[in-house]
Short mmCIF file of C-alpha atoms (C1' of nucleotides) in Angstrom, two decimals:
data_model
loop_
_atom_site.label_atom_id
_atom_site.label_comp_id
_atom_site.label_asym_id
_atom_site.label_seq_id
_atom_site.Cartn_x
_atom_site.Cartn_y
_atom_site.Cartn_z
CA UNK A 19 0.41 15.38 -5.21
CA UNK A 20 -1.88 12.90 -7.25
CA UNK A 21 -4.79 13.61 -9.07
CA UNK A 22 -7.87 11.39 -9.76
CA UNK A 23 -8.08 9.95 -13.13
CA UNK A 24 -10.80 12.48 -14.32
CA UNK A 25 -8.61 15.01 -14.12
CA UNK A 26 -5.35 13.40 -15.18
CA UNK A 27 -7.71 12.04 -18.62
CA UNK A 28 -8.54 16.09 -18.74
CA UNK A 29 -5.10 16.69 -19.02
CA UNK A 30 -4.29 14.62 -21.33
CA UNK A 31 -7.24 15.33 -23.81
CA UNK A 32 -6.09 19.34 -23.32
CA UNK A 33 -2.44 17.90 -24.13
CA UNK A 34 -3.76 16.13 -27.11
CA UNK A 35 -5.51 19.02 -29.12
CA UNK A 36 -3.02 21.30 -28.11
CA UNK A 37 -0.59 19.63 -29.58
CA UNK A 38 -2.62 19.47 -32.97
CA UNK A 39 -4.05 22.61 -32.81
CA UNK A 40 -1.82 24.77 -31.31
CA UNK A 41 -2.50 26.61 -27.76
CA UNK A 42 -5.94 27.74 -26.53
CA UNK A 43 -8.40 24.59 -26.43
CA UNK A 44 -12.25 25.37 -26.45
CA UNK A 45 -14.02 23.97 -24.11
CA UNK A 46 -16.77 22.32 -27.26
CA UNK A 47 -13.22 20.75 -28.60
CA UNK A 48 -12.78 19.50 -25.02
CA UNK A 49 -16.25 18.12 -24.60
CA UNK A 50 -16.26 16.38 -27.91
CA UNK A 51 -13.06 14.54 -27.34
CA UNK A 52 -14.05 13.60 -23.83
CA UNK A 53 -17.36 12.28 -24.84
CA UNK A 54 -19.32 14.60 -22.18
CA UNK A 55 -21.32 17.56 -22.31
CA UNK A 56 -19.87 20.86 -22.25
CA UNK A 57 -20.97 22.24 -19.21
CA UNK A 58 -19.14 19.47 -17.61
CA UNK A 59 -15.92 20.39 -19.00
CA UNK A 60 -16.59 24.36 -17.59
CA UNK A 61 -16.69 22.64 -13.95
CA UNK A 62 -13.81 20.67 -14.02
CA UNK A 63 -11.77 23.60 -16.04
CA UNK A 64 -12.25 25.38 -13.31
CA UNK A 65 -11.11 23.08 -11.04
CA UNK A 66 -8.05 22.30 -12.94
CA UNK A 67 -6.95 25.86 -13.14
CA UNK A 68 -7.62 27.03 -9.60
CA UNK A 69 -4.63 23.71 -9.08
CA UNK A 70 -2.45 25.69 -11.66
CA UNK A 71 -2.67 23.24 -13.84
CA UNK A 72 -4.31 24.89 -16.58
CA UNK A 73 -4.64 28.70 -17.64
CA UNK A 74 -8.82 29.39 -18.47
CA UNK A 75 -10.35 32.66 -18.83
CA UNK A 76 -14.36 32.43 -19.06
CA UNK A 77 -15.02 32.27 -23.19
CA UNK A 78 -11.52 31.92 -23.98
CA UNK A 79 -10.40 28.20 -23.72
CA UNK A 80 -7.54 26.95 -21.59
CA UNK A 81 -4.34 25.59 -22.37
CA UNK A 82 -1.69 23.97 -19.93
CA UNK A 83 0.77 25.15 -17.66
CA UNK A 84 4.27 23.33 -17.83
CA UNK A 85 2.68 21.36 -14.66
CA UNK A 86 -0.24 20.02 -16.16
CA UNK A 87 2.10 19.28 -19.00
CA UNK A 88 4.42 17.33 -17.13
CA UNK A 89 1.72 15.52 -15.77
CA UNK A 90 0.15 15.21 -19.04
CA UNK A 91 3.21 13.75 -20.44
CA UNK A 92 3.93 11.40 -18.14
CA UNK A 93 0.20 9.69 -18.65
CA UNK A 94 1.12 8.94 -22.23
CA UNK A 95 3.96 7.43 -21.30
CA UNK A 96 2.19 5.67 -18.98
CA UNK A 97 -0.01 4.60 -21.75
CA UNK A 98 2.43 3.78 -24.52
CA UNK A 99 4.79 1.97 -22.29
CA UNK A 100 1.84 -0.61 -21.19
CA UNK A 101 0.42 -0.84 -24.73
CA UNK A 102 4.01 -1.72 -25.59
CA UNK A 103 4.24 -4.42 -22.48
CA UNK A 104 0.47 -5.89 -23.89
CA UNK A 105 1.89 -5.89 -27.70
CA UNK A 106 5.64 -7.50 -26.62
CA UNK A 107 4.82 -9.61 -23.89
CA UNK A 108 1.11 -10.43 -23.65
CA UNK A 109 0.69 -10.82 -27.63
CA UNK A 110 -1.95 -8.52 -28.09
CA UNK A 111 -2.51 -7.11 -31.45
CA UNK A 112 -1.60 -3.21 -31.55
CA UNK A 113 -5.38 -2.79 -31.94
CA UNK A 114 -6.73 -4.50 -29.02
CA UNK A 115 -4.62 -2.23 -26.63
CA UNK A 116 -5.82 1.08 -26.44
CA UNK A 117 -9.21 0.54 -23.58
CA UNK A 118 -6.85 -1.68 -21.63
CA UNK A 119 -3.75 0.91 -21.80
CA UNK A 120 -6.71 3.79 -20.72
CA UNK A 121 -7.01 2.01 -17.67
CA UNK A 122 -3.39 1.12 -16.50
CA UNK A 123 -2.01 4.34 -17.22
CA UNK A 124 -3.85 5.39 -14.67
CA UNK A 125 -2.39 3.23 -12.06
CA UNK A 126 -0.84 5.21 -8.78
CA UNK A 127 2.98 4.04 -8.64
CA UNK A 128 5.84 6.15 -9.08
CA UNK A 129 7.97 2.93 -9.95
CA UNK A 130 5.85 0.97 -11.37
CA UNK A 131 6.12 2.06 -15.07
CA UNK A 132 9.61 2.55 -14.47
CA UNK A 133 9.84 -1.02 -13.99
CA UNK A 134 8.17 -1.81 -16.39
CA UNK A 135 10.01 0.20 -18.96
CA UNK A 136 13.59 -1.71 -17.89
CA UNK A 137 11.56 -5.22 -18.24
CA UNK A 138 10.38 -3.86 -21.49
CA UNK A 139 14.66 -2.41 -22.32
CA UNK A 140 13.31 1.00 -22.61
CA UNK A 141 11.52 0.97 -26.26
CA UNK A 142 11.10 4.79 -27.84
CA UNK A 143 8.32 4.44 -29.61
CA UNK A 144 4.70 2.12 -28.98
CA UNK A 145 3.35 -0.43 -31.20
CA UNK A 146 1.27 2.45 -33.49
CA UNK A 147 4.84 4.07 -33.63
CA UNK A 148 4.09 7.43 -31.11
CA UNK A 149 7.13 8.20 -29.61
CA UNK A 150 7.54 7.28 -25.43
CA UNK A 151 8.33 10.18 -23.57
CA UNK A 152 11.03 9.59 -20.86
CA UNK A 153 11.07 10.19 -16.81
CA UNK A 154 12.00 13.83 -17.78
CA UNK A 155 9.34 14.46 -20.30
CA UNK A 156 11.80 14.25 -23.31
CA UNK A 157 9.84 12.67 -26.59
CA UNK A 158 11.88 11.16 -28.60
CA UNK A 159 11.70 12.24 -32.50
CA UNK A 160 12.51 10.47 -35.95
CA UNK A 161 14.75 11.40 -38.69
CA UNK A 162 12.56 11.80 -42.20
CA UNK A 163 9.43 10.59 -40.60
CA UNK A 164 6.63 12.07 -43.23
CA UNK A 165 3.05 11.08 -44.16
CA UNK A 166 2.61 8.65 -46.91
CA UNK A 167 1.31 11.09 -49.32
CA UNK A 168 4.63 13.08 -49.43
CA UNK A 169 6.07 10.16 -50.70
CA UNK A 170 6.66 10.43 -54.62
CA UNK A 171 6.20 8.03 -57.14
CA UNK A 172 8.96 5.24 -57.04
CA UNK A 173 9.96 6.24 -53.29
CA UNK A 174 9.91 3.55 -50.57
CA UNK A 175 9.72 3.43 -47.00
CA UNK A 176 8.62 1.50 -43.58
CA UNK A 177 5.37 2.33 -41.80
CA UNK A 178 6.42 3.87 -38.78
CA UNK A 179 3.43 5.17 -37.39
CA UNK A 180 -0.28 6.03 -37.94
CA UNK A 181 -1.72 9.40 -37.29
CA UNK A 182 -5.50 8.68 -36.70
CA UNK A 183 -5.43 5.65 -34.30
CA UNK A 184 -9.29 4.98 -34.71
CA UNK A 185 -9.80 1.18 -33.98
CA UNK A 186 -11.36 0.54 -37.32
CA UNK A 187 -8.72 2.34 -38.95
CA UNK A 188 -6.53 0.18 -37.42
CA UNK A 189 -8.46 -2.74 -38.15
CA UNK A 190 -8.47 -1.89 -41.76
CA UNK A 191 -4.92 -1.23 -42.18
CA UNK A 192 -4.53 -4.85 -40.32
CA UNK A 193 -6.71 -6.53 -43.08
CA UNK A 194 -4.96 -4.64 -45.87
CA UNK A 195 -1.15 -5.88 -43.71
CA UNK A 196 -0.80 -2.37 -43.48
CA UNK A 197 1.64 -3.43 -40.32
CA UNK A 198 4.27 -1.19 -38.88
CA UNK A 199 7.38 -2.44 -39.66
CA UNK A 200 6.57 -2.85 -43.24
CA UNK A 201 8.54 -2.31 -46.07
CA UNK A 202 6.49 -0.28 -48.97
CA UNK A 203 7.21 1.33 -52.29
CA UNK A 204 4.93 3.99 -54.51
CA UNK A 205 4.15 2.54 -57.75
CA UNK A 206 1.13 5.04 -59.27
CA UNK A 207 -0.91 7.80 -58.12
CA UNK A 208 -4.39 8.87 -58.91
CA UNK A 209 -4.72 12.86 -60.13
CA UNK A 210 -8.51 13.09 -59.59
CA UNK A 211 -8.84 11.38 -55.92
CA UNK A 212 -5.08 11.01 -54.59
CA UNK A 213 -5.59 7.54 -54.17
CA UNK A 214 -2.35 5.37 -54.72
CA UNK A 215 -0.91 2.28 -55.55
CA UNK A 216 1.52 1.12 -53.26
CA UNK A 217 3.42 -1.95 -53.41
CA UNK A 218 3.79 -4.53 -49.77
CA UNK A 219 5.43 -7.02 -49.73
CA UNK A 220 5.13 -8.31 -53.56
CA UNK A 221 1.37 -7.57 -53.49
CA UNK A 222 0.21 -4.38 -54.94
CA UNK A 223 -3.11 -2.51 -53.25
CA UNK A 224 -4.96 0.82 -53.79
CA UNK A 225 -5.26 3.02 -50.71
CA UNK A 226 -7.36 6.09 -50.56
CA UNK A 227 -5.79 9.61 -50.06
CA UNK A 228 -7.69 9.59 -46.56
CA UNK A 229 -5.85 6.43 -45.73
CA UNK A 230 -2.22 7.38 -47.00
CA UNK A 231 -2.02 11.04 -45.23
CA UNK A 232 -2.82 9.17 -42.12
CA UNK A 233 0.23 6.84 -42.27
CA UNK A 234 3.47 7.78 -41.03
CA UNK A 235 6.54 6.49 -43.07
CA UNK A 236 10.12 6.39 -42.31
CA UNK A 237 11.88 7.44 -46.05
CA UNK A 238 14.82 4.75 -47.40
CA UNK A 239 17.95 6.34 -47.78
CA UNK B 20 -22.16 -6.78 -16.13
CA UNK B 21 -19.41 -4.86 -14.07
CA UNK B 22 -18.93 -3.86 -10.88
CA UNK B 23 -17.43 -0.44 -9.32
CA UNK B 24 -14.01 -0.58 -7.83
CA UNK B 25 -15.98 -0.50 -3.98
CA UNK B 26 -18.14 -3.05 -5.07
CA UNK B 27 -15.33 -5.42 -5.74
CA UNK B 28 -13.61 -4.38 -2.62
CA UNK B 29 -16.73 -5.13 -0.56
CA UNK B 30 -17.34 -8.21 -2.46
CA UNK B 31 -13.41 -9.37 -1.37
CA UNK B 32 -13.63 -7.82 2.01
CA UNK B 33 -16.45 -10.46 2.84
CA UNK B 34 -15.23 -13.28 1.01
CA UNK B 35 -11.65 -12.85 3.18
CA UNK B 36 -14.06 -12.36 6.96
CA UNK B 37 -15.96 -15.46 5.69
CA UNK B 38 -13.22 -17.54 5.03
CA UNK B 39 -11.93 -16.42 7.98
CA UNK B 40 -14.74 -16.40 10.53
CA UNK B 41 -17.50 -18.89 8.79
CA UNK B 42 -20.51 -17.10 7.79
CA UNK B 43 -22.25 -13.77 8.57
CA UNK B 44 -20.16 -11.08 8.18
CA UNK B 45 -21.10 -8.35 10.60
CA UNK B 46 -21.71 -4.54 9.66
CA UNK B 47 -18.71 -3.65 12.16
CA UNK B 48 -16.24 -6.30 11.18
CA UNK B 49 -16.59 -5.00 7.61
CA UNK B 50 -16.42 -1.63 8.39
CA UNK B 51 -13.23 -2.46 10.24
CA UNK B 52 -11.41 -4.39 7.60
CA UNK B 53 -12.48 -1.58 4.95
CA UNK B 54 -11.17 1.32 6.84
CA UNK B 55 -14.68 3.25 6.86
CA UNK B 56 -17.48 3.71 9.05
CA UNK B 57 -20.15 0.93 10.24
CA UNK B 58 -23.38 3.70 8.68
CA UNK B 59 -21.47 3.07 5.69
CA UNK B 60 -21.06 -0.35 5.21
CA UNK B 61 -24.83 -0.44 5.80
CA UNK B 62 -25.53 1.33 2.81
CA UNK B 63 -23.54 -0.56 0.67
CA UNK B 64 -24.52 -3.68 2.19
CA UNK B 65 -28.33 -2.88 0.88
CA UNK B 66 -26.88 -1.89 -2.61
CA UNK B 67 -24.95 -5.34 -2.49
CA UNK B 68 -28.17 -7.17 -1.97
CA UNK B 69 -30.48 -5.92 -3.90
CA UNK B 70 -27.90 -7.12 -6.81
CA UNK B 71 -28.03 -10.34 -5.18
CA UNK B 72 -24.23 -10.45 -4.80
CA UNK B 73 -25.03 -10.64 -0.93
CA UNK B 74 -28.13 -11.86 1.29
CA UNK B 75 -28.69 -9.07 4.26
CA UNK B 76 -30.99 -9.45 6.61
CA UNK B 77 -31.06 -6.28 9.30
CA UNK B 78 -28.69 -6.83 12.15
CA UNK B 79 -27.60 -10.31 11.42
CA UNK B 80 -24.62 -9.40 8.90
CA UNK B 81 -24.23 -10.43 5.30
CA UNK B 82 -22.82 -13.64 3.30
CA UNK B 83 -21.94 -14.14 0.19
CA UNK B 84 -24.41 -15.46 -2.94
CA UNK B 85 -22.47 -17.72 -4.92
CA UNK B 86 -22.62 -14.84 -7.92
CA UNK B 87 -21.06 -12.71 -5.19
CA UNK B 88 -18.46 -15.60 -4.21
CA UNK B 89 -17.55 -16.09 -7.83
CA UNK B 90 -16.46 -12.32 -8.30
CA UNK B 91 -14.57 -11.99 -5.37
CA UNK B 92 -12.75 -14.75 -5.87
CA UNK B 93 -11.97 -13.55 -9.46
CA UNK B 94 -10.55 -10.09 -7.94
CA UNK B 95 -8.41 -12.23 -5.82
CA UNK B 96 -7.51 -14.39 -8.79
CA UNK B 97 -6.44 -11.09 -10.49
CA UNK B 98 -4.68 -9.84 -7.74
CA UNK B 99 -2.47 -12.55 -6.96
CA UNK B 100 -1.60 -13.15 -10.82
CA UNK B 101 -0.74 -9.54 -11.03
CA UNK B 102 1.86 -10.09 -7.77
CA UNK B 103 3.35 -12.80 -9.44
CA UNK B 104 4.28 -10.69 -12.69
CA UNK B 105 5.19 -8.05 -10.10
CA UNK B 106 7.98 -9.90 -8.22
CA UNK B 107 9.02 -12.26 -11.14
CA UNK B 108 9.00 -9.69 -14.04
CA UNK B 109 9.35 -6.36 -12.38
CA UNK B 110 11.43 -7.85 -9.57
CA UNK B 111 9.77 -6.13 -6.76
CA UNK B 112 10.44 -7.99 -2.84
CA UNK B 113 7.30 -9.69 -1.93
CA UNK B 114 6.25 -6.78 0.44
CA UNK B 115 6.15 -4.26 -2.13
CA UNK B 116 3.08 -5.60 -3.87
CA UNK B 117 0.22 -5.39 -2.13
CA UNK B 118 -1.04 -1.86 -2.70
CA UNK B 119 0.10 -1.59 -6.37
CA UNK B 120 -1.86 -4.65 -6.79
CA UNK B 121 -4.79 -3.27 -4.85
CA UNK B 122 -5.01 -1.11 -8.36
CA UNK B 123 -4.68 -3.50 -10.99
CA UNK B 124 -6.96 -6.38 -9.82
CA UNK B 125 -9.87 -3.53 -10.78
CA UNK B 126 -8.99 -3.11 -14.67
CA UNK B 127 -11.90 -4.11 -16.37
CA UNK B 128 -10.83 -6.48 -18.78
CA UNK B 129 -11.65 -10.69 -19.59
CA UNK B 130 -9.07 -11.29 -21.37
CA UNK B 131 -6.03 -9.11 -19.71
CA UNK B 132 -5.35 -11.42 -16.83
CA UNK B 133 -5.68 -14.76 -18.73
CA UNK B 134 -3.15 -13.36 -20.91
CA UNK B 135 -1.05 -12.34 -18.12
CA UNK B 136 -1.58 -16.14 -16.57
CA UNK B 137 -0.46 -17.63 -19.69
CA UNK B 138 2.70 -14.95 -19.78
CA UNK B 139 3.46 -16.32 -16.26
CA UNK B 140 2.63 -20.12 -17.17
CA UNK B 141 -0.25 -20.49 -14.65
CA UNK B 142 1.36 -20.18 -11.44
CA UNK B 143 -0.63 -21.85 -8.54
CA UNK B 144 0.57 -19.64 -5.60
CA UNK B 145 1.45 -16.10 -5.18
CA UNK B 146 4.57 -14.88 -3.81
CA UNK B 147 3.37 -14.76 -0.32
CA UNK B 148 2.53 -18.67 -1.08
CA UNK B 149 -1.45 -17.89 -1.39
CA UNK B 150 -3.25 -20.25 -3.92
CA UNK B 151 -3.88 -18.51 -7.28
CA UNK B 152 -7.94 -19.70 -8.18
CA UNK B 153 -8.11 -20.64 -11.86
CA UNK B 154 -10.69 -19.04 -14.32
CA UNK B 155 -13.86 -21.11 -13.47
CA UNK B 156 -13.10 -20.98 -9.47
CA UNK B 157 -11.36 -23.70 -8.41
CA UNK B 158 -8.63 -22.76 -5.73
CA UNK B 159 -5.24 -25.07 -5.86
CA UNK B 160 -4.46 -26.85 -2.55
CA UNK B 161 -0.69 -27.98 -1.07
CA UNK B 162 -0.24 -30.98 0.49
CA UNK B 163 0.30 -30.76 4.27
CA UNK B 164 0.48 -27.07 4.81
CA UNK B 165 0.51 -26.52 8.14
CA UNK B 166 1.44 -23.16 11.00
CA UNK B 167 4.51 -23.44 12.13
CA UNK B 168 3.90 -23.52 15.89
CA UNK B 169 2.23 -27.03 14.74
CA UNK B 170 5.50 -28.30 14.07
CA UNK B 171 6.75 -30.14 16.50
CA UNK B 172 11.18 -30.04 17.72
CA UNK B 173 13.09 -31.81 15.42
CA UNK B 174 11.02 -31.45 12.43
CA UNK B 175 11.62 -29.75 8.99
CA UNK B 176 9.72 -27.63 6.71
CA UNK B 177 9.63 -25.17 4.04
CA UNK B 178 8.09 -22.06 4.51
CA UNK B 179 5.36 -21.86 1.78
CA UNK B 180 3.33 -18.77 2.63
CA UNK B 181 2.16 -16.66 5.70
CA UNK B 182 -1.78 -15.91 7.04
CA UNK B 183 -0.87 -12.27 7.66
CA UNK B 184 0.05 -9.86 5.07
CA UNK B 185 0.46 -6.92 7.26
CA UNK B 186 3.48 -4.79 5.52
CA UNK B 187 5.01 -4.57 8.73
CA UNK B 188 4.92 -8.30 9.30
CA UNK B 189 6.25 -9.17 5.99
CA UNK B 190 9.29 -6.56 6.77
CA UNK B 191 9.99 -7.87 9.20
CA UNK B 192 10.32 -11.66 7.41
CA UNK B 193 12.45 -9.92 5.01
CA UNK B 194 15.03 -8.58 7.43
CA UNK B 195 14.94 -12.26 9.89
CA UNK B 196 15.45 -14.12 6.04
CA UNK B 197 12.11 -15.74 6.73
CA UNK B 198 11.06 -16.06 3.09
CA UNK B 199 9.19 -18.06 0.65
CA UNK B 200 10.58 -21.29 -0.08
CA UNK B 201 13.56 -21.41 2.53
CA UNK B 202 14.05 -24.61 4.60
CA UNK B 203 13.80 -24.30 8.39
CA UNK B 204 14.19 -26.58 11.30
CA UNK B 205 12.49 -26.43 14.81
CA UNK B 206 15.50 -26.41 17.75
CA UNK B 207 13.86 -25.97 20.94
CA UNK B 208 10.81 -25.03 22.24
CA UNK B 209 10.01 -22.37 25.42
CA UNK B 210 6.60 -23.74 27.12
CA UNK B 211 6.11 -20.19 28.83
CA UNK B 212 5.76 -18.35 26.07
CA UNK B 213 5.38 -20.55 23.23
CA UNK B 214 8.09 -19.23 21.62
CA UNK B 215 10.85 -21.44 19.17
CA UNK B 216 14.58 -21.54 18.28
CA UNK B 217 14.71 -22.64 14.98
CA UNK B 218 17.50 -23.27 11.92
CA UNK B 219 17.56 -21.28 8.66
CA UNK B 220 20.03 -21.34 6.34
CA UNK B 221 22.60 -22.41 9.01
CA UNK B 222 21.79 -19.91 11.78
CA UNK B 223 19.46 -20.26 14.49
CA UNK B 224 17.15 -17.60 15.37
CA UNK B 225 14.31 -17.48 17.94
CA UNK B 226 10.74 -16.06 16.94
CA UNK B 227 7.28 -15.61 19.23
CA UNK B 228 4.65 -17.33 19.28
CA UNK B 229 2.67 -14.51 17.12
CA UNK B 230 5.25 -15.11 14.00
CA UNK B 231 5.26 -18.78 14.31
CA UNK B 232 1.18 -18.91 14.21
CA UNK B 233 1.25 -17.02 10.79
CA UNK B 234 4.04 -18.65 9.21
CA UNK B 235 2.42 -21.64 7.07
CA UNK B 236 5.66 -24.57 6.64
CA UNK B 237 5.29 -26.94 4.19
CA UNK B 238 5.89 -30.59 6.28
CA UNK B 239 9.35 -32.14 5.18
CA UNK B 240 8.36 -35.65 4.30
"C1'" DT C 18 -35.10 -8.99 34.25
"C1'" DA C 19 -33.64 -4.43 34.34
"C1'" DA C 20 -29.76 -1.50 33.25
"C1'" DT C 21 -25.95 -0.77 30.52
"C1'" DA C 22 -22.98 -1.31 26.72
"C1'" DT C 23 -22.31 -2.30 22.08
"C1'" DC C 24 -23.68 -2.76 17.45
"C1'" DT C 25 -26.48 -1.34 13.59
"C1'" DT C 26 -29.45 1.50 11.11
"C1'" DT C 27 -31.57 5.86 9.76
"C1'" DA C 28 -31.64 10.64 8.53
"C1'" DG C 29 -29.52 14.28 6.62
"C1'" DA C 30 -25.31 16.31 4.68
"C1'" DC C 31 -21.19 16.58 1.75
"C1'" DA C 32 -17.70 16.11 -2.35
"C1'" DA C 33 -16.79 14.63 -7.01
"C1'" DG C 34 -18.36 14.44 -11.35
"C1'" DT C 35 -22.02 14.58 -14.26
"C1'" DC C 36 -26.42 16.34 -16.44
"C1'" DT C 37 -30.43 19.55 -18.37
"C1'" DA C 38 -32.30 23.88 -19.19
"C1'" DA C 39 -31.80 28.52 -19.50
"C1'" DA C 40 -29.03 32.76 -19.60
"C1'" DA C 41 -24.91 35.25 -21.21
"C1'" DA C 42 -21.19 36.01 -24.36
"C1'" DT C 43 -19.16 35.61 -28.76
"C1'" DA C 44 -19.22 34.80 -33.74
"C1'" DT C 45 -21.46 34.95 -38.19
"C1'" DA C 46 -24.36 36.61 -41.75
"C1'" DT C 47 -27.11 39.59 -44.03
"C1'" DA D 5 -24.72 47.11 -37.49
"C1'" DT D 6 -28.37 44.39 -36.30
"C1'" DA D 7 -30.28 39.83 -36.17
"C1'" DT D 8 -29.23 35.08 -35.86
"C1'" DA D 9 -26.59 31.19 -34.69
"C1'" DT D 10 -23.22 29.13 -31.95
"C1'" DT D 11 -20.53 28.62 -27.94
"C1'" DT D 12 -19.95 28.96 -23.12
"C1'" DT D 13 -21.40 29.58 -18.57
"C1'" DT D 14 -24.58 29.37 -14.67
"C1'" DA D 15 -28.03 27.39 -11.73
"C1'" DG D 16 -29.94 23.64 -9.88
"C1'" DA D 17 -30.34 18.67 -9.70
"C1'" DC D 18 -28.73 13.73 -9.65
"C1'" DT D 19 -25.51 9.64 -8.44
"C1'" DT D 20 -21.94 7.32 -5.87
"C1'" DG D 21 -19.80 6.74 -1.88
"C1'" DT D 22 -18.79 8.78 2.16
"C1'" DC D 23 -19.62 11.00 6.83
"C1'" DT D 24 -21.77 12.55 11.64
"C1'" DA D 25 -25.21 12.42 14.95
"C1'" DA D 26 -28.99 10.36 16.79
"C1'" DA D 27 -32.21 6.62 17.26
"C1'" DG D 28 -33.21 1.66 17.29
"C1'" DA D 29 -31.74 -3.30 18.10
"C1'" DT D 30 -29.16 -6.67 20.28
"C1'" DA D 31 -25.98 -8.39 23.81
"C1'" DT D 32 -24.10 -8.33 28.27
"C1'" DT D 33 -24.03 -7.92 33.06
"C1'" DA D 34 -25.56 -7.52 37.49
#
DNA sequence: TAATATCTTTAGACAAGTCTAAAAATATAT
DNA sequence: ATATATTTTTAGACTTGTCTAAAGATATTA
């Protein structure tokens, strides 16, 4: 069975608030992340559940069925293996890949990402450090992986990850060499805003509170 | 501006008949190559037109504008690139391509296939030996590429690409070892059927008229 | 050149996905 | 608990690309 990309990016955006919001997605939620109206999203709800893919009662949201999971599941890995292959291989910058990575993810090839993820030596997590779910749906997790703000004064870390993956966040956090990879320490915090002072590399910057609770860090030691 | 996925397939579908045939692409030959019905090539023939992409005139078939050239021979550009990184990267056989392919020449993207060309250092030909056009147009030529059945007994050639890309064809290349860049030598010749003997890699096998006609050789010396 | 065959276009319909406007249900506030 | 606000659904319409059936051109053949 394959579905058209409509419905595969419905999946996906159920799969998404779900998993930030816990079961039962409205169908305003759905409407707002899809950029469409909601009326829309009542029509193709409907259509989603009489496939079995979704569970909807009228006025009471929908959430997934373990089949529109799986399939869910396999379209971000679909996504995070190609942004890896654009990142690795074609030299993109991890926040020029996310419109391309919409598109291919929705290309119709049992193999092909499979390919593509032995070419790329199977890689667990993308370039903004989200885990890669495998063939069987299995997402990979990360020992001590917390937000930047639980980090206490004189704790380091590595940026692992960023939650919000907003393109001008991203760009920001590029300016600032906010970078995954990176190696960073907490040097002061700010009572009366939560702002911080965090040390990269030998340079020291301020970052807002809004900024550090949306990057992921894996804790030294 | 863009163009829908059918656009671009019209777009190629007459840029292949034209190539092909010469001009005027009729409603019926399109409608043939594109697997639908003649009522609807019509319709998207006008749409085509009034975008300039095409000049119609009713009855007498379509041709190309040179806007209209330019983007189908861009698809094709994208869609040959993408077979290269298919068979060289993902190490897919040649005739596993085509419809996975098909797919990715439509991502919308400028920069995504020049990347992938660069990633690939600018190939010229595809893996079925089809010139790759470069960015502004300009399609690569070989030197002496001729059809086999031009090749007279006695002489040698290497087998550089074929003129039909029919899956079962290229199967059936793959199973007589009749592939891209192997040497092969004409033996003998049968006048009643036009059919040939000829060497490959130390064994002789014979092969009709029909095979020899698509198989393009380039001429030893 | 008249009759027939073939090709092409038109007219009207359908499916997918979307929309607006209005009605129905649910939630919130006084 | 009643009025108000918000959310959700319905009804009907639009677009893209397709189709069938019938009518209109063009080509072929006698």
């Amino acid at each position: 069975m394959s579905y058209t990309k409509t419905e595969e990016n419905y999946l996906k955006a159920i799969y998404g608030i779900e998993s930030k919001f816990g079961e039962s997605v409205s169908t305003n939620m759905l409407a707002n992340k899809l950029e469409t109206k909601a009326s829309s999203v009542t029509d193709m709800v409907k259509k989603l559940a009489k496939k079995e893919l979704i569970t909807y009662e009228k006025y009471q949201g929908v959430s997934l069925t373990e089949c529109g999971k799986d399939i869910a599941i396999n379209i971000i890995r679909n996504h995070r293996i190609w942004e890896v292959f654009l990142v690795e291989k074609l030299k993109y910058k991890w926040d020029e890949v996310h419109e391309i990575a919409e598109q291919l993810e929705h290309i119709k090839s049992e193999e092909l990402v499979d390919r593509l993820d032995d070419f790329l030596e199977h890689p667990s997590f993308d370039p903004h450090g989200d885990p890669i779910p495998d063939k069987k749906g299995n997402i990979p997790t990360r020992k001590e992986a917390i937000q930047l703000n639980e980090l206490a004064i004189g704790e380091e870390g590595i940026i692992v990850g960023v939650k919000n993956t907003n393109n001008e966040f991203l760009q920001y956090l590029e300016e600032m060499n906010l970078t995954l990879g990176k190696k960073i320490k907490v040097e002061k915090e700010f009572d009366f805003d939560k702002s911080k002072i965090i040390k990269i590399e030998k340079e020291s910057v301020t970052i807002s509170k809004e900024v550090s609770s949306n990057l992921i860090i894996e804790k030294s030691q």
